[in-house]
XYZ file of N, CA and C in Angstrom:
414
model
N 168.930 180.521 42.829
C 168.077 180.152 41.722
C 166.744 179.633 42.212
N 165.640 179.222 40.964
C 164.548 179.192 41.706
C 164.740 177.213 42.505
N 163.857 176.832 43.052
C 163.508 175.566 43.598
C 162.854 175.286 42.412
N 162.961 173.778 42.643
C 162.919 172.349 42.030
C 161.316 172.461 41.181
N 160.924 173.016 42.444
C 159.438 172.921 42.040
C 158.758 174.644 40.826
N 159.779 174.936 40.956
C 160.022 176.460 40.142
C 160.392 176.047 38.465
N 161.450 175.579 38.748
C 162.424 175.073 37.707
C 161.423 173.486 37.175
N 160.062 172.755 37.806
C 159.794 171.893 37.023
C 158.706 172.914 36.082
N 158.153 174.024 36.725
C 157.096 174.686 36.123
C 157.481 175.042 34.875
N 158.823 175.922 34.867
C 159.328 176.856 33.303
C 159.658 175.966 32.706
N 160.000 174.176 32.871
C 160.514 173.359 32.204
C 158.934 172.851 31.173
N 158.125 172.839 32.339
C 156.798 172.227 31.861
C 156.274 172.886 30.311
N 155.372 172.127 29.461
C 154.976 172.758 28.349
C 153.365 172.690 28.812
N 152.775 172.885 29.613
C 150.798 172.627 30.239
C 150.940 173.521 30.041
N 150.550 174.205 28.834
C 149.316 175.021 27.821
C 150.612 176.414 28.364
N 151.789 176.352 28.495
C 152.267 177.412 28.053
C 153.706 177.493 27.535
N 154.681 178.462 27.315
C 155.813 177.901 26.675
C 156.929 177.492 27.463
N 158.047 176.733 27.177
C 159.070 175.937 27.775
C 160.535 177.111 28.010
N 160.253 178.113 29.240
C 161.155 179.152 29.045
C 162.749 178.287 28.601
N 163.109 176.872 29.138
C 163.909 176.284 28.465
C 164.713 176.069 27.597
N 163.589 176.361 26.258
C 164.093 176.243 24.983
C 164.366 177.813 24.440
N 164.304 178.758 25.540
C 164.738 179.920 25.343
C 166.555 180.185 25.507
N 166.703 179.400 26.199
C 168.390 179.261 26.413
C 168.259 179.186 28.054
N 169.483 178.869 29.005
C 169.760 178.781 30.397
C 171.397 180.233 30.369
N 171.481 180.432 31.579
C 172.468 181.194 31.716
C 173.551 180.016 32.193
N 174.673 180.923 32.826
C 175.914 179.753 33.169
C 175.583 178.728 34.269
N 174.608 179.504 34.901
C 173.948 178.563 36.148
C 173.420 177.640 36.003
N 172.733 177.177 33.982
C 171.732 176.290 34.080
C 170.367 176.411 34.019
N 169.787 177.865 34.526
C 168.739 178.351 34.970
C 168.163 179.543 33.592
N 166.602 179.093 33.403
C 166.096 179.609 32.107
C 166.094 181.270 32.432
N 165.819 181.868 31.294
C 165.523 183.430 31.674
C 163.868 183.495 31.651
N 163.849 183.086 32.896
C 161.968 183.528 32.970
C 161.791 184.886 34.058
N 161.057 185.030 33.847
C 160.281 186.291 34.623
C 161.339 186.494 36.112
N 161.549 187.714 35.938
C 162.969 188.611 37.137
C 162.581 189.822 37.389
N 162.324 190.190 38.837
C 162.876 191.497 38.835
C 161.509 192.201 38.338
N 161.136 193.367 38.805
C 160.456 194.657 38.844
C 159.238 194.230 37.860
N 159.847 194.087 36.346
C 159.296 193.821 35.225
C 158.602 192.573 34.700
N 159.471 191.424 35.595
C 159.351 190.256 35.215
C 160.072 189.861 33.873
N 161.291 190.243 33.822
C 161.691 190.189 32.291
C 161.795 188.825 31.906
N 161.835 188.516 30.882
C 161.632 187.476 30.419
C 162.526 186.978 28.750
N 162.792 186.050 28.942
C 163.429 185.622 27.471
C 165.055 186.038 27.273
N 166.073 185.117 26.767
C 167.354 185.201 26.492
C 167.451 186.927 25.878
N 166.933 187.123 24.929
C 166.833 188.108 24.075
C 166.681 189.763 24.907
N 165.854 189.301 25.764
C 165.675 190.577 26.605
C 166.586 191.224 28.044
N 167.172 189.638 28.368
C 168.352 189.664 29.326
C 169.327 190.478 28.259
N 170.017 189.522 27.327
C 171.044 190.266 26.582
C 170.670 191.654 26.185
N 169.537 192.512 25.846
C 169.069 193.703 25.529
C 169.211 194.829 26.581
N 168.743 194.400 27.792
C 168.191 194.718 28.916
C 169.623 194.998 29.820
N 170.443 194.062 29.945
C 171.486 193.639 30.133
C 172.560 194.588 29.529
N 172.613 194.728 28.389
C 173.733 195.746 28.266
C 172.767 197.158 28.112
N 171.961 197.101 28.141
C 171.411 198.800 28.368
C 172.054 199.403 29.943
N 171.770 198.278 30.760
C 172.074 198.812 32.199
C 173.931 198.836 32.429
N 174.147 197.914 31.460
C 175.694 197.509 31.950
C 176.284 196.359 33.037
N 175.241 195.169 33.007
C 175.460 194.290 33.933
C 175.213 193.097 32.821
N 176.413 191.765 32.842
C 176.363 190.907 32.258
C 174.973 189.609 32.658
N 173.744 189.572 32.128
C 172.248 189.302 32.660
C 172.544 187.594 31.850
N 173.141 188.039 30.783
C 173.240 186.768 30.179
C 173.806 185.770 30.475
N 175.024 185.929 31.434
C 175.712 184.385 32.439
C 175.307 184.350 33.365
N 174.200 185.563 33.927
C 173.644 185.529 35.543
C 172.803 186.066 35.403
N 171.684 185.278 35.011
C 169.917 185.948 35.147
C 169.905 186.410 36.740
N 170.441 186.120 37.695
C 169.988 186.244 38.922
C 170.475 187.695 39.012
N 171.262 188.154 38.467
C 171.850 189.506 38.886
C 170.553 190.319 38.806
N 169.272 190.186 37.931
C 168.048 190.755 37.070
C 167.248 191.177 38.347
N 167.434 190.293 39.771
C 166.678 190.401 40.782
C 167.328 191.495 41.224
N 168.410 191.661 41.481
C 169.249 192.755 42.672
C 168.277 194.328 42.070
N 168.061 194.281 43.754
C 166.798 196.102 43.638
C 167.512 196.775 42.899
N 168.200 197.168 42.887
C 169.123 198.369 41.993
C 169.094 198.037 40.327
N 169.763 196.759 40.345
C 169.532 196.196 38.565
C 167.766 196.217 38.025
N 167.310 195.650 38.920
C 165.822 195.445 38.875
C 165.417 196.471 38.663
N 165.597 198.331 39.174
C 165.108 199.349 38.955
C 165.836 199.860 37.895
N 166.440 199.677 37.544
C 167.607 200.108 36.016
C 166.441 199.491 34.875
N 166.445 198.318 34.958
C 165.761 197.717 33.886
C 164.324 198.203 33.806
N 163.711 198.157 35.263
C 161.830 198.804 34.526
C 162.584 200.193 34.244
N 163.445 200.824 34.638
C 163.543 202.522 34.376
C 163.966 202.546 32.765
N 164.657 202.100 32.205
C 165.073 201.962 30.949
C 163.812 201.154 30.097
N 162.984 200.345 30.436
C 161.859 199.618 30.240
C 160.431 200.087 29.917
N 160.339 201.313 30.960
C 159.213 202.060 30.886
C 159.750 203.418 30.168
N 160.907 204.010 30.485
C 161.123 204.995 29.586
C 160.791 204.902 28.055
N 161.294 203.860 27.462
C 161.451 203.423 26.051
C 160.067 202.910 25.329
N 158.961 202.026 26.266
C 158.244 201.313 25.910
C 156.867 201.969 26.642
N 156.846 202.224 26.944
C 155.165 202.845 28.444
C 155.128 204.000 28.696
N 156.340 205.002 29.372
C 155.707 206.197 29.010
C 155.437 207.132 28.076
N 155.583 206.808 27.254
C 155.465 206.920 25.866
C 154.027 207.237 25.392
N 153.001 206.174 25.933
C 151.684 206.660 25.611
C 151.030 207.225 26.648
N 151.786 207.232 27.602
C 151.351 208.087 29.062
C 150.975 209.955 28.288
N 152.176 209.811 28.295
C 152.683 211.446 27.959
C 152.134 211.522 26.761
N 152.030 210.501 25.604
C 151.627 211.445 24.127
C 150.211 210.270 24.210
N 148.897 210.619 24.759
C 148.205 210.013 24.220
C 147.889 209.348 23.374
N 148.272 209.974 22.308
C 147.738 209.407 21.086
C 148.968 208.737 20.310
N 149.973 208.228 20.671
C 150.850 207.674 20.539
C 149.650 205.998 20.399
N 150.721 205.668 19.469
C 149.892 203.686 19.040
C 150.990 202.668 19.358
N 150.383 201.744 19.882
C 150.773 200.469 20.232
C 150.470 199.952 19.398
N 150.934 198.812 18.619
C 150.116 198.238 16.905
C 151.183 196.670 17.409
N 150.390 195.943 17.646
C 150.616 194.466 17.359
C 149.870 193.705 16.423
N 149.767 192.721 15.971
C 149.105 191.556 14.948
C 147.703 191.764 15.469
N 147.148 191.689 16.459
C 146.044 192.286 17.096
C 145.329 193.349 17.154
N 145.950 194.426 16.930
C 145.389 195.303 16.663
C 146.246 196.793 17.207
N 145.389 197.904 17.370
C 146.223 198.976 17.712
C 145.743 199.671 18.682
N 146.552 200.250 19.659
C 146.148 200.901 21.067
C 146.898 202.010 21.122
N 145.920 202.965 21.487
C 146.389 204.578 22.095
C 146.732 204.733 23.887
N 146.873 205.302 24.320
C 147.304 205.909 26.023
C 147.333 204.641 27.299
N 146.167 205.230 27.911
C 147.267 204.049 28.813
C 146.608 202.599 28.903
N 145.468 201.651 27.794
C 145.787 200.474 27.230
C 146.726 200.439 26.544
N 147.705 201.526 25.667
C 148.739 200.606 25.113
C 149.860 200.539 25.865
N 149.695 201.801 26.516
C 150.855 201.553 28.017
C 150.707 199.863 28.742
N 149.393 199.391 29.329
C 149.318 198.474 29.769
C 149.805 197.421 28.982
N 149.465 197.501 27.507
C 149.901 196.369 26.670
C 150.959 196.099 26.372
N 151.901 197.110 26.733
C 153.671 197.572 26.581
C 153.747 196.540 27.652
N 153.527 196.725 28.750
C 154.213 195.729 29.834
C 153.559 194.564 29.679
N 152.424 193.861 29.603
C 152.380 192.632 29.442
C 151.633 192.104 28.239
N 151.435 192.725 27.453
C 150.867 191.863 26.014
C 149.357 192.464 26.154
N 148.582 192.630 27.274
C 147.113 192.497 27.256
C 146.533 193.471 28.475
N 145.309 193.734 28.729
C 144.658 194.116 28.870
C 143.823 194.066 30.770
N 144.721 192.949 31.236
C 143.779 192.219 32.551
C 143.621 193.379 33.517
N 142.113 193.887 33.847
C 141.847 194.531 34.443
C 142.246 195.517 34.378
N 141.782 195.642 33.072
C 141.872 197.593 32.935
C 141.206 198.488 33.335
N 139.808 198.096 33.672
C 138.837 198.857 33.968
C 139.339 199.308 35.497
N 140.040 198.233 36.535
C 140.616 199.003 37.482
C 141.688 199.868 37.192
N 142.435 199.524 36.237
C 143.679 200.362 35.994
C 142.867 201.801 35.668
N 142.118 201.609 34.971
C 141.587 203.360 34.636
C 140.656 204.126 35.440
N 140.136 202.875 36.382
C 139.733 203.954 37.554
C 140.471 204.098 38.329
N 141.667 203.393 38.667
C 142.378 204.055 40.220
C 142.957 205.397 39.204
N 143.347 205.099 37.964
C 143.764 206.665 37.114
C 143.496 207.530 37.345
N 141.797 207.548 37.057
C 140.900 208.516 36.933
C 140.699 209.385 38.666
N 140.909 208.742 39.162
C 140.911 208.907 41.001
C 141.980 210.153 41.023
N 143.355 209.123 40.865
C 144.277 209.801 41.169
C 144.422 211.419 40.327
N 144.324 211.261 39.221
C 143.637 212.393 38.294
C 142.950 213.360 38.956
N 141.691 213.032 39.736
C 140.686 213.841 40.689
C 141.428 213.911 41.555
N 142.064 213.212 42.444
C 142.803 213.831 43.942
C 143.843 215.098 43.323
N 144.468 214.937 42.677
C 145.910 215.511 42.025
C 145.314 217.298 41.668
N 144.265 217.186 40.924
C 143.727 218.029 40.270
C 142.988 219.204 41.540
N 142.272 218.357 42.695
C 141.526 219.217 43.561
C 142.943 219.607 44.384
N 143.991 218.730 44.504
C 144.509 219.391 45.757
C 145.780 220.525 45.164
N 145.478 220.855 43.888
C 146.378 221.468 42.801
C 145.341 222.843 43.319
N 144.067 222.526 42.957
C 143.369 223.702 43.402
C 143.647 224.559 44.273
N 143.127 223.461 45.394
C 143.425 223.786 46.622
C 144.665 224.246 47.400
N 145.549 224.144 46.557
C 147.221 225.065 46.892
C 147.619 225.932 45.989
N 145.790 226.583 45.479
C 146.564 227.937 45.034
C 145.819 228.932 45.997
């Protein structure tokens, strides 16, 4: 589980929420951020958790193991992110507002937006490498 100094942070309420009052597993230990995704919240262990077939809810720690950890972004991004990869014009619609391709992809995994402008140029790159060397092997 995490250290003292881990476990005073998710306990803390300084300007963010008390993963705490989200529930603890059998260990004691909150469901904060695990694993690939960073999953987060009672709700998403138990979700997340029986999608893969591993009990997440008496053992958040299981959320870390590489294998569980890749189950969950794979079931995670299937359902929620590539979604606007593949259908552009697919919408993300929160209280905030609404997003097409890959800002709402980005907004699928964490709520927002931070540094998108790199996210869409290393895109746009990889896009250009992909595309010339597609050329170039015909």
């Amino acid at each position: 589980g995490p250290c003292a100094k881990a476990t005073n942070y998710y306990k803390s309420t300084d300007g963010k929420k008390n993963y705490y009052t989200l529930g603890t597993d059998k260990n004691g230990v909150c469901f904060f951020g695990r694993g690939l995704i960073q999953l987060t919240g009672k709700g998403n262990y138990e979700k997340y958790g029986e999608k893969i077939g591993v009990d997440l809810l008496n053992n958040g720690d299981l959320a870390m193991d590489p294998i569980n950890s890749y189950k969950i972004a794979s079931v995670y991004m299937r359902g929620r992110t590539f979604i606007y990869v593949t259908n552009p014009s697919a919408k993300f619609t929160t209280k905030h507002g609404s997003w097409t391709g890959l800002e709402a992809a980005r907004r699928s995994v964490n709520g927002g937006t931070k540094e998108m402008d790199k996210i869409n140029n290393a895109y746009n790159a990889w896009v250009t490498v992909l595309k010339e060397s597609k050329a170039g092997a015909v």
